[in-house]
C-alpha positions as a printed NumPy array, in Angstrom:
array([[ 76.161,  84.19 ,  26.049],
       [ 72.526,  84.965,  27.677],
       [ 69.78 ,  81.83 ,  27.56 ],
       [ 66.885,  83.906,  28.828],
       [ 65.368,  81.19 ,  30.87 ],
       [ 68.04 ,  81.885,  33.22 ],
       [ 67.03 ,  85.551,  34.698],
       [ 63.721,  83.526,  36.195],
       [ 66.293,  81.055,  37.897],
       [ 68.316,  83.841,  39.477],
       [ 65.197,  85.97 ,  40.374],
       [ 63.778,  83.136,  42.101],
       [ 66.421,  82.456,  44.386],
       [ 67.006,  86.289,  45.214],
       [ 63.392,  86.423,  46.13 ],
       [ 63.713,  84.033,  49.28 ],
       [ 65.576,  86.683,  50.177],
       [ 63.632,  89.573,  49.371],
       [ 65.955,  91.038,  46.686],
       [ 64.413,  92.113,  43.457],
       [ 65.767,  92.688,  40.437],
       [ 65.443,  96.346,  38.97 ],
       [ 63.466,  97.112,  41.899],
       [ 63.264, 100.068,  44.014],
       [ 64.997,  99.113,  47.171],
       [ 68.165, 100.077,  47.873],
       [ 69.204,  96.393,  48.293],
       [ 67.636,  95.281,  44.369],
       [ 69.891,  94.911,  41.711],
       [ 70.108,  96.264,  38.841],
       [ 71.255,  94.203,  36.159],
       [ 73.028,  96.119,  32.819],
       [ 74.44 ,  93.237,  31.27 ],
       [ 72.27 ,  89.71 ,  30.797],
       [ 75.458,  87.777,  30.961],
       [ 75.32 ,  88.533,  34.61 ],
       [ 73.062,  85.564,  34.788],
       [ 74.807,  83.105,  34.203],
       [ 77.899,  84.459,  35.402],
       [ 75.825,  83.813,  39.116],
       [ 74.941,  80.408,  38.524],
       [ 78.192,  79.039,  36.817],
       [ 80.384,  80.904,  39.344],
       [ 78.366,  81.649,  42.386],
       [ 80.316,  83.832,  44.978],
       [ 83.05 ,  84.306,  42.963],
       [ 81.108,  85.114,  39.432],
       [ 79.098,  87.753,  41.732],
       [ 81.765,  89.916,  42.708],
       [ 83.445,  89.425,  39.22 ],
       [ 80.329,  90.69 ,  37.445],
       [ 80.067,  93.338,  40.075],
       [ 83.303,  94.76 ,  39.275],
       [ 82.986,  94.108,  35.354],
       [ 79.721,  96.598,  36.01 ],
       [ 77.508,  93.952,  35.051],
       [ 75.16 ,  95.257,  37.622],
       [ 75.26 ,  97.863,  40.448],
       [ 73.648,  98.164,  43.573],
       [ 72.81 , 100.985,  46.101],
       [ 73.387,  99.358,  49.048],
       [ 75.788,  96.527,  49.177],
       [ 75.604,  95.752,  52.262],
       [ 72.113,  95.603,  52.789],
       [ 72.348,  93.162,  50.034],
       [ 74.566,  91.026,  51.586],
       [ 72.958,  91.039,  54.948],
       [ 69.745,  89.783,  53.238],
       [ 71.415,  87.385,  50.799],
       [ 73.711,  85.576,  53.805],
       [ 71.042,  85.091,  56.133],
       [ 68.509,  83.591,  53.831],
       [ 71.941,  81.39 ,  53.039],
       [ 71.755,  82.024,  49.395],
       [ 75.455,  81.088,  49.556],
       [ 74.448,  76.933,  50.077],
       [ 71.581,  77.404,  47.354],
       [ 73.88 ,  77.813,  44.466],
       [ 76.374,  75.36 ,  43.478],
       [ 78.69 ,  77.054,  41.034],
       [ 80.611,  74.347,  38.626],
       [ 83.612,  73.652,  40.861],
       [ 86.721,  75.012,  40.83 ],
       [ 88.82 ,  71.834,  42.556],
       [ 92.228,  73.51 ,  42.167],
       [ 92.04 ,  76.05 ,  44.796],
       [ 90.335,  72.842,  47.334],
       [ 92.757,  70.451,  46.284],
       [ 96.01 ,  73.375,  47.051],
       [ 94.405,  74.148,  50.458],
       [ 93.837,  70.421,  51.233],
       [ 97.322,  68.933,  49.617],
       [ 99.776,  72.119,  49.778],
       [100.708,  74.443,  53.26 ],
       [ 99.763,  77.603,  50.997],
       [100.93 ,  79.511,  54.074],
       [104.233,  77.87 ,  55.169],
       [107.238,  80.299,  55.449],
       [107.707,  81.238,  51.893],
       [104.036,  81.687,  50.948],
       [103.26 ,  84.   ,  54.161],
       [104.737,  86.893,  52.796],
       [102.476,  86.809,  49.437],
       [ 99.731,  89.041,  51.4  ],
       [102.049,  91.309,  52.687],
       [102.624,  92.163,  49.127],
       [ 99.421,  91.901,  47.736],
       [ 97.138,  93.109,  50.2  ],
       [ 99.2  ,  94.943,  52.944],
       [101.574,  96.543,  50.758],
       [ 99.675,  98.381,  48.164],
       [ 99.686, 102.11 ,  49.255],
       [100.207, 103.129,  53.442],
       [ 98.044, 106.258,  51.586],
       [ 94.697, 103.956,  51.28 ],
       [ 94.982, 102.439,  54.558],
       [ 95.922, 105.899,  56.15 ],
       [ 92.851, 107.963,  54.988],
       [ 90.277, 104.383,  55.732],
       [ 91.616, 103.353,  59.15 ],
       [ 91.818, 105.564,  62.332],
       [ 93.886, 107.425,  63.344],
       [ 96.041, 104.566,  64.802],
       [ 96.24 , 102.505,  61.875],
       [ 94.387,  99.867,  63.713],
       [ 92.975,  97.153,  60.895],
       [ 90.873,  94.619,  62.982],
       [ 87.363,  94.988,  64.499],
       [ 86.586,  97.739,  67.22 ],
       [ 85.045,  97.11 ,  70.321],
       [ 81.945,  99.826,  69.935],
       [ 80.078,  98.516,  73.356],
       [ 80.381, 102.23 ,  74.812],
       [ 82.185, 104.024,  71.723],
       [ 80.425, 106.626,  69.118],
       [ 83.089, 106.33 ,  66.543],
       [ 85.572, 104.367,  64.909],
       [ 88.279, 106.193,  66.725],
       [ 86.847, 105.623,  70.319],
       [ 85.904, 102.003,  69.041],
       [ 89.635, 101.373,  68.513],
       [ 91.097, 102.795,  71.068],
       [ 88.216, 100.942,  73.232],
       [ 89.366,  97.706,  71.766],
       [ 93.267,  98.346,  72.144],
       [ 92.873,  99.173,  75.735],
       [ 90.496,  95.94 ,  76.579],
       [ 92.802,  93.646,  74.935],
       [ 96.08 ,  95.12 ,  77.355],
       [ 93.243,  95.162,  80.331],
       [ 92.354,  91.264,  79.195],
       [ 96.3  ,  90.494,  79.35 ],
       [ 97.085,  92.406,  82.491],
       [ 99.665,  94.381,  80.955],
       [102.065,  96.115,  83.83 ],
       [105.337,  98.256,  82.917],
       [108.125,  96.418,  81.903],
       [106.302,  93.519,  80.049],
       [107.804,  92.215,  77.372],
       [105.067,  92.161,  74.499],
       [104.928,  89.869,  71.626],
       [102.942,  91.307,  68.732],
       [102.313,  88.334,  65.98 ],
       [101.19 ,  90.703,  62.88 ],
       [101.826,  93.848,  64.359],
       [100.388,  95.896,  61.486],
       [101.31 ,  99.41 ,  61.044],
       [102.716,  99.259,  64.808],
       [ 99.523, 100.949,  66.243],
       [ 99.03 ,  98.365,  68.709],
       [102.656,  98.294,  69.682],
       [102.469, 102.064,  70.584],
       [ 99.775, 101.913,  72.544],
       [101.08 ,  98.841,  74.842],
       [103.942, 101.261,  75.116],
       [102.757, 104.661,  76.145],
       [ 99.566, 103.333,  77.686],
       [100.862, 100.619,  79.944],
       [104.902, 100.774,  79.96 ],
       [105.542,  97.321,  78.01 ],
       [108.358,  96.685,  75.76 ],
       [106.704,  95.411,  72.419],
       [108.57 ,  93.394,  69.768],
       [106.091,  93.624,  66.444],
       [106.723,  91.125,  63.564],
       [104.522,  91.64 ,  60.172],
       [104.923,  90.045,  56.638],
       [104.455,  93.617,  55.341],
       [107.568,  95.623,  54.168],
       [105.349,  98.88 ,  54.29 ],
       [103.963,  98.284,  57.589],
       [107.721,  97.712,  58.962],
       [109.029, 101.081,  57.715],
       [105.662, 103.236,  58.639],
       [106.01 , 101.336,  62.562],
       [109.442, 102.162,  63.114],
       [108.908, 105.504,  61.917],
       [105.74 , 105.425,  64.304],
       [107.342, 103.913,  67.422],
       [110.736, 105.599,  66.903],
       [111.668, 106.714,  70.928],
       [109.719, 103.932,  72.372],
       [110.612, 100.658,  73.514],
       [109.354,  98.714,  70.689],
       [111.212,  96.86 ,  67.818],
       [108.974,  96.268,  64.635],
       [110.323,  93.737,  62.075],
       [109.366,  91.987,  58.572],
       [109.626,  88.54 ,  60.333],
       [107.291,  85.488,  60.2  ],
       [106.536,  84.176,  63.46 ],
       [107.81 ,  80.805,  62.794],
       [111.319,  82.913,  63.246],
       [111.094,  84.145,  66.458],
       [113.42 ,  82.206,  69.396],
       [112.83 ,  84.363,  72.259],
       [110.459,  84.767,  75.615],
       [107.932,  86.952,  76.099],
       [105.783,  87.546,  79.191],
       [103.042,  88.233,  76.812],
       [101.773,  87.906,  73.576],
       [ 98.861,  88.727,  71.212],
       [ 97.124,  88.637,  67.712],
       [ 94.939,  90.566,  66.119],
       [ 93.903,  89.987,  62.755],
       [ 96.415,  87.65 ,  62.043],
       [ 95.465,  84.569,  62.59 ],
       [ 93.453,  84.389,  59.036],
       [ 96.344,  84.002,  57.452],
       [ 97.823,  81.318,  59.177],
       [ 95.949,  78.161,  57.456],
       [ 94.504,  75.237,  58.882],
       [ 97.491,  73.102,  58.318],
       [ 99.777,  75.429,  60.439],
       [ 97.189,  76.139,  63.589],
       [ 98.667,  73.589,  65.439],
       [102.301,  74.707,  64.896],
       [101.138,  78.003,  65.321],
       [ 99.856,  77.072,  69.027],
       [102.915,  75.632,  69.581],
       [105.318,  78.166,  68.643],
       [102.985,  80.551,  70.845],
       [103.477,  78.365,  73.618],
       [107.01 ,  77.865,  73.193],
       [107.663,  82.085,  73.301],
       [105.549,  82.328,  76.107],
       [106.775,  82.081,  79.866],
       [105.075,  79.881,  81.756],
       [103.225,  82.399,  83.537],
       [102.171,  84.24 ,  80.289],
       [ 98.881,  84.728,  79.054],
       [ 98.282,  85.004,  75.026],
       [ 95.361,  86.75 ,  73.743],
       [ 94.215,  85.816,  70.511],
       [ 91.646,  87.957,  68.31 ],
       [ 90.19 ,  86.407,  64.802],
       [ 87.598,  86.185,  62.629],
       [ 85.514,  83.119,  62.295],
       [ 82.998,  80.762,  60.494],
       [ 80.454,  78.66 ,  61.657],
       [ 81.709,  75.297,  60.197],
       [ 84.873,  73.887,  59.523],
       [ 85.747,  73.892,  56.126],
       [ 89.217,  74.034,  54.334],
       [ 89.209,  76.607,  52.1  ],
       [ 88.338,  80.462,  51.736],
       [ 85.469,  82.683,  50.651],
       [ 86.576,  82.498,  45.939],
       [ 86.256,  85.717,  45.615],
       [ 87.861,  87.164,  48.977],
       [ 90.856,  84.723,  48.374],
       [ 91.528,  85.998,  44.98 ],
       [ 91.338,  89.728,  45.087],
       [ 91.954,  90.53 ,  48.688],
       [ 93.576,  87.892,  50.65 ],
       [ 95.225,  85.463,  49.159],
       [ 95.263,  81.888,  50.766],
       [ 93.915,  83.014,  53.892],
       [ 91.283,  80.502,  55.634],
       [ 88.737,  81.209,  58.689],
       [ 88.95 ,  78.972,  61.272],
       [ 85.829,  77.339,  63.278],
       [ 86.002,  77.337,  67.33 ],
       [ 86.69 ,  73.76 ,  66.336],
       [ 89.514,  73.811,  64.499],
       [ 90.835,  76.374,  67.015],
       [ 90.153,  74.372,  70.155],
       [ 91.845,  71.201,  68.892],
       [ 95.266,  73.587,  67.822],
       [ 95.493,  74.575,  71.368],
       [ 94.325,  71.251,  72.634],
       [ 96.873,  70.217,  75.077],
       [ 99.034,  73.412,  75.243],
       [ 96.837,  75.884,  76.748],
       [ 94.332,  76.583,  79.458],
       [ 91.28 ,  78.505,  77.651],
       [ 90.461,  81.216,  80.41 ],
       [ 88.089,  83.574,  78.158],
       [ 86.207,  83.19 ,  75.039],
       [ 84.637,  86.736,  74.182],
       [ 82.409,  87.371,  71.233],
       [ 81.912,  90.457,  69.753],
       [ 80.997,  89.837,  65.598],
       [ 78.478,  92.365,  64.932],
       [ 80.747,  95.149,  66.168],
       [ 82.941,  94.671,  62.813],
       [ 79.74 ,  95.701,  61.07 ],
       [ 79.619,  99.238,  62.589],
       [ 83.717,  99.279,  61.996],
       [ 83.621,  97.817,  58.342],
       [ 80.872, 100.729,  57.297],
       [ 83.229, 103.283,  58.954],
       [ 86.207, 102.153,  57.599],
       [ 83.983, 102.331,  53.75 ],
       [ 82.799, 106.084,  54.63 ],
       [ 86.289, 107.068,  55.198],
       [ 87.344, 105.525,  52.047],
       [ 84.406, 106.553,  49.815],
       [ 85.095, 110.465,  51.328],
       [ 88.935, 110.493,  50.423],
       [ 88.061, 108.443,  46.973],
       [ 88.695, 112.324,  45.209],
       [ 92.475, 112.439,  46.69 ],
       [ 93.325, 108.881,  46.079],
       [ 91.525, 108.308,  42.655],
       [ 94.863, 109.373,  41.147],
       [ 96.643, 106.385,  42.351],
       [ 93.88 , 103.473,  42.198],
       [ 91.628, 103.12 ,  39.218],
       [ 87.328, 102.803,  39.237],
       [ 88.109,  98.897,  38.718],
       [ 89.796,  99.257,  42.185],
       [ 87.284, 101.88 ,  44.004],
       [ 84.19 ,  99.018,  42.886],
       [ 86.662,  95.722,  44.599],
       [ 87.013,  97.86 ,  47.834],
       [ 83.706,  98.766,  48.194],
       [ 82.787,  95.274,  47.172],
       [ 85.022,  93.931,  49.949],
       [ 84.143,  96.529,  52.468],
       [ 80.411,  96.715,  52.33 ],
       [ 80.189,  92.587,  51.755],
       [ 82.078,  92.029,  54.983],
       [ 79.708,  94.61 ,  56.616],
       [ 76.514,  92.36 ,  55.489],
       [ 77.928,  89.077,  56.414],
       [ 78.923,  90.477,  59.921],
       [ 75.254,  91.958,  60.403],
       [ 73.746,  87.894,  59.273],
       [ 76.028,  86.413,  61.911],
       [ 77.416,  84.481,  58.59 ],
       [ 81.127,  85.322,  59.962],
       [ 82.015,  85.76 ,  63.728],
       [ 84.707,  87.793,  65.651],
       [ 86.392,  86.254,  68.888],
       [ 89.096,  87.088,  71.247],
       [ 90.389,  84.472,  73.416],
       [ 93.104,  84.788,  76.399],
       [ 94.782,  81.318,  77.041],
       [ 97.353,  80.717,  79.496],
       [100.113,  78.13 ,  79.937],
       [ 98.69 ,  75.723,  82.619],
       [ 95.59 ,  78.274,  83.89 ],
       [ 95.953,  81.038,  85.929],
       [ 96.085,  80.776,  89.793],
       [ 92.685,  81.515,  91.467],
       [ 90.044,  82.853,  89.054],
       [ 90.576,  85.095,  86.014],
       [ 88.353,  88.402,  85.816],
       [ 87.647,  88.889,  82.387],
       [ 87.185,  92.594,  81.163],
       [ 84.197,  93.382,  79.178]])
């Protein structure tokens, strides 16, 4: 049901960010359904993207939206009627222990190597590129992959630990580029048959393992993109069981998203359609996992660069839409680009951060050069 004196409340707020309503920007909304009022203010984040995808309203630019929206922090203004089930599971339960890791694989990972194939690169590489000197996704990837083996001093016969190796592009790369043997583990059963199909002839051995698994050594290890899904109440462990793989002379480079404050729970909407039970960490929350176990020799930050790879990743996906509209539905083409073009805007407010850190066992012998 619509009560009209809502619209004013909702206006209102969009215009301390300069959003209009039926306006002529490309950032306005345009509202086809009233109930999309109070959809907003009962549900905030979550009621948003709902409505959005019910085609309660439209907009032409998404993440222009966002970008305005998240830096006037709309997000704190509205206080939706709480939800406390999904805080009190990510306070009280490990929604990522063992069992629960693999639930993303399936829902997110899992859903069609066809999507991910025509949005990604070339490489199949789903984490932010590095665009400092690139004019394209595909150089921005390949930038990124070769900085993060420059930042761990990769040399030929390395043994490589990949924790959430994807679709193995990262593994290949260590391989051919720099001589390293990789082992890649991944919660996706997709991702494990399209890497070993990838890597087949090289010395790398992808496998649908969680990293709590592994008992081996490795002279190095990284993450990229991973470490979202690991929950607050497993960083620690998750530090640990790094540290325990690792020879002592190792270094471990790890590259994740991240918020500004540290909170306990995910983004409503994000956690429910895209990533289940997956959690940003602060630099807090990942300073005090490591606290103890490692020597932090680099802390490299690089967010707005996943704005420039989100938008690229969303023109590849709204170009192939005709060859995979078959398979997904419009319900599904108005989530992605919802997801896709959000993500962009937050990234361009500074809302959410990207960082790659190298840590090492007990700190590395004279001074560590850190590539840019």
């Amino acid at each position: 049901m619509h009560s009209p004196q809502l619209q004013p409340k909702v206006q209102e707020l969009l215009e301390l960010a300069q959003v209009g309503i039926n306006g002529s920007n490309p950032w306005d909304i345009r509202v086809h359904d009233p109930r999309f009022y109070a959809r907003v203010l009962a549900e905030g984040s979550l009621g948003l993207g709902e409505s959005y995808m019910d085609r309660l309203w439209d907009c032409d630019s998404l993440d222009q939206l966002f970008y305005r929206i998240l830096s006037a922090r709309l997000d704190s203004q509205v206080n939706p009627k709480k939800d406390w089930i999904p805080l009190l599971k990510a306070r009280v339960l490990n929604m990522q222990n063992p069992v629960r890791a693999y639930t993303v694989g399936r829902h997110h990972y899992d859903i069609g190597n066809d999507l991910y194939e025509r949005m990604l690169d070339s490489r199949m590489i789903y984490s932010c590129g590095y665009w400092k000197e690139a004019r394209d996704l595909e150089e921005a990837q390949e930038a990124k992959l070769d900085l993060v083996c420059r930042k761990l001093g990769l040399e030929p016969g390395m043994r490589v630990l990949d924790i959430g190796c994807g679709w193995g592009g990262t593994a290949k790369f260590a391989a051919k580029r720099y001589g390293a043997e990789v082992v890649g583990v991944t919660v996706s059963q997709e991702q494990v048959k399209y890497g070993q199909e990838l890597c087949r002839g090289l010395p790398v051995d992808i496998r649908y393992q969680d990293y709590r698994a592994l008992n081996e050594k490795f002279d190095r290890i990284l993450s990229l993109g991973m470490f979202e899904h690991v929950g607050l109440k497993n960083y620690r462990n998750f530090m640990t069981r790094v540290r325990e793989l690792l020879m002592n002379d190792g270094l471990f480079l790890l590259h994740t998203i991240g918020r500004l404050e540290s909170k306990t729970d995910c983004e409503p909407w994000i956690s429910k359609y895209i990533f289940p039970n997956s959690m940003l960490p602060s630099a807090k929350q990942i300073c005090e996992a490591f606290e103890g176990l490692f020597v932090l020799e680099d802390w490299h930050s690089f967010g707005p660069d996943y704005d420039p790879t989100l938008m690229a990743w969303h023109d590849n996906f709204t170009r192939s839409w005709e060859e995979l509209r078959n398979i997904y539905d419009e319900r599904f083409y108005r989530m992605w680009s919802y997801y896709l073009l959000s993500c962009a805007g937050s990234f361009r407010a500074r809302s959410n951060q990207l960082w790659q850190l190298v840590l090492s066992p007990h700190g590395i012998n004279g001074r560590y050069e850190a590539p840019r």
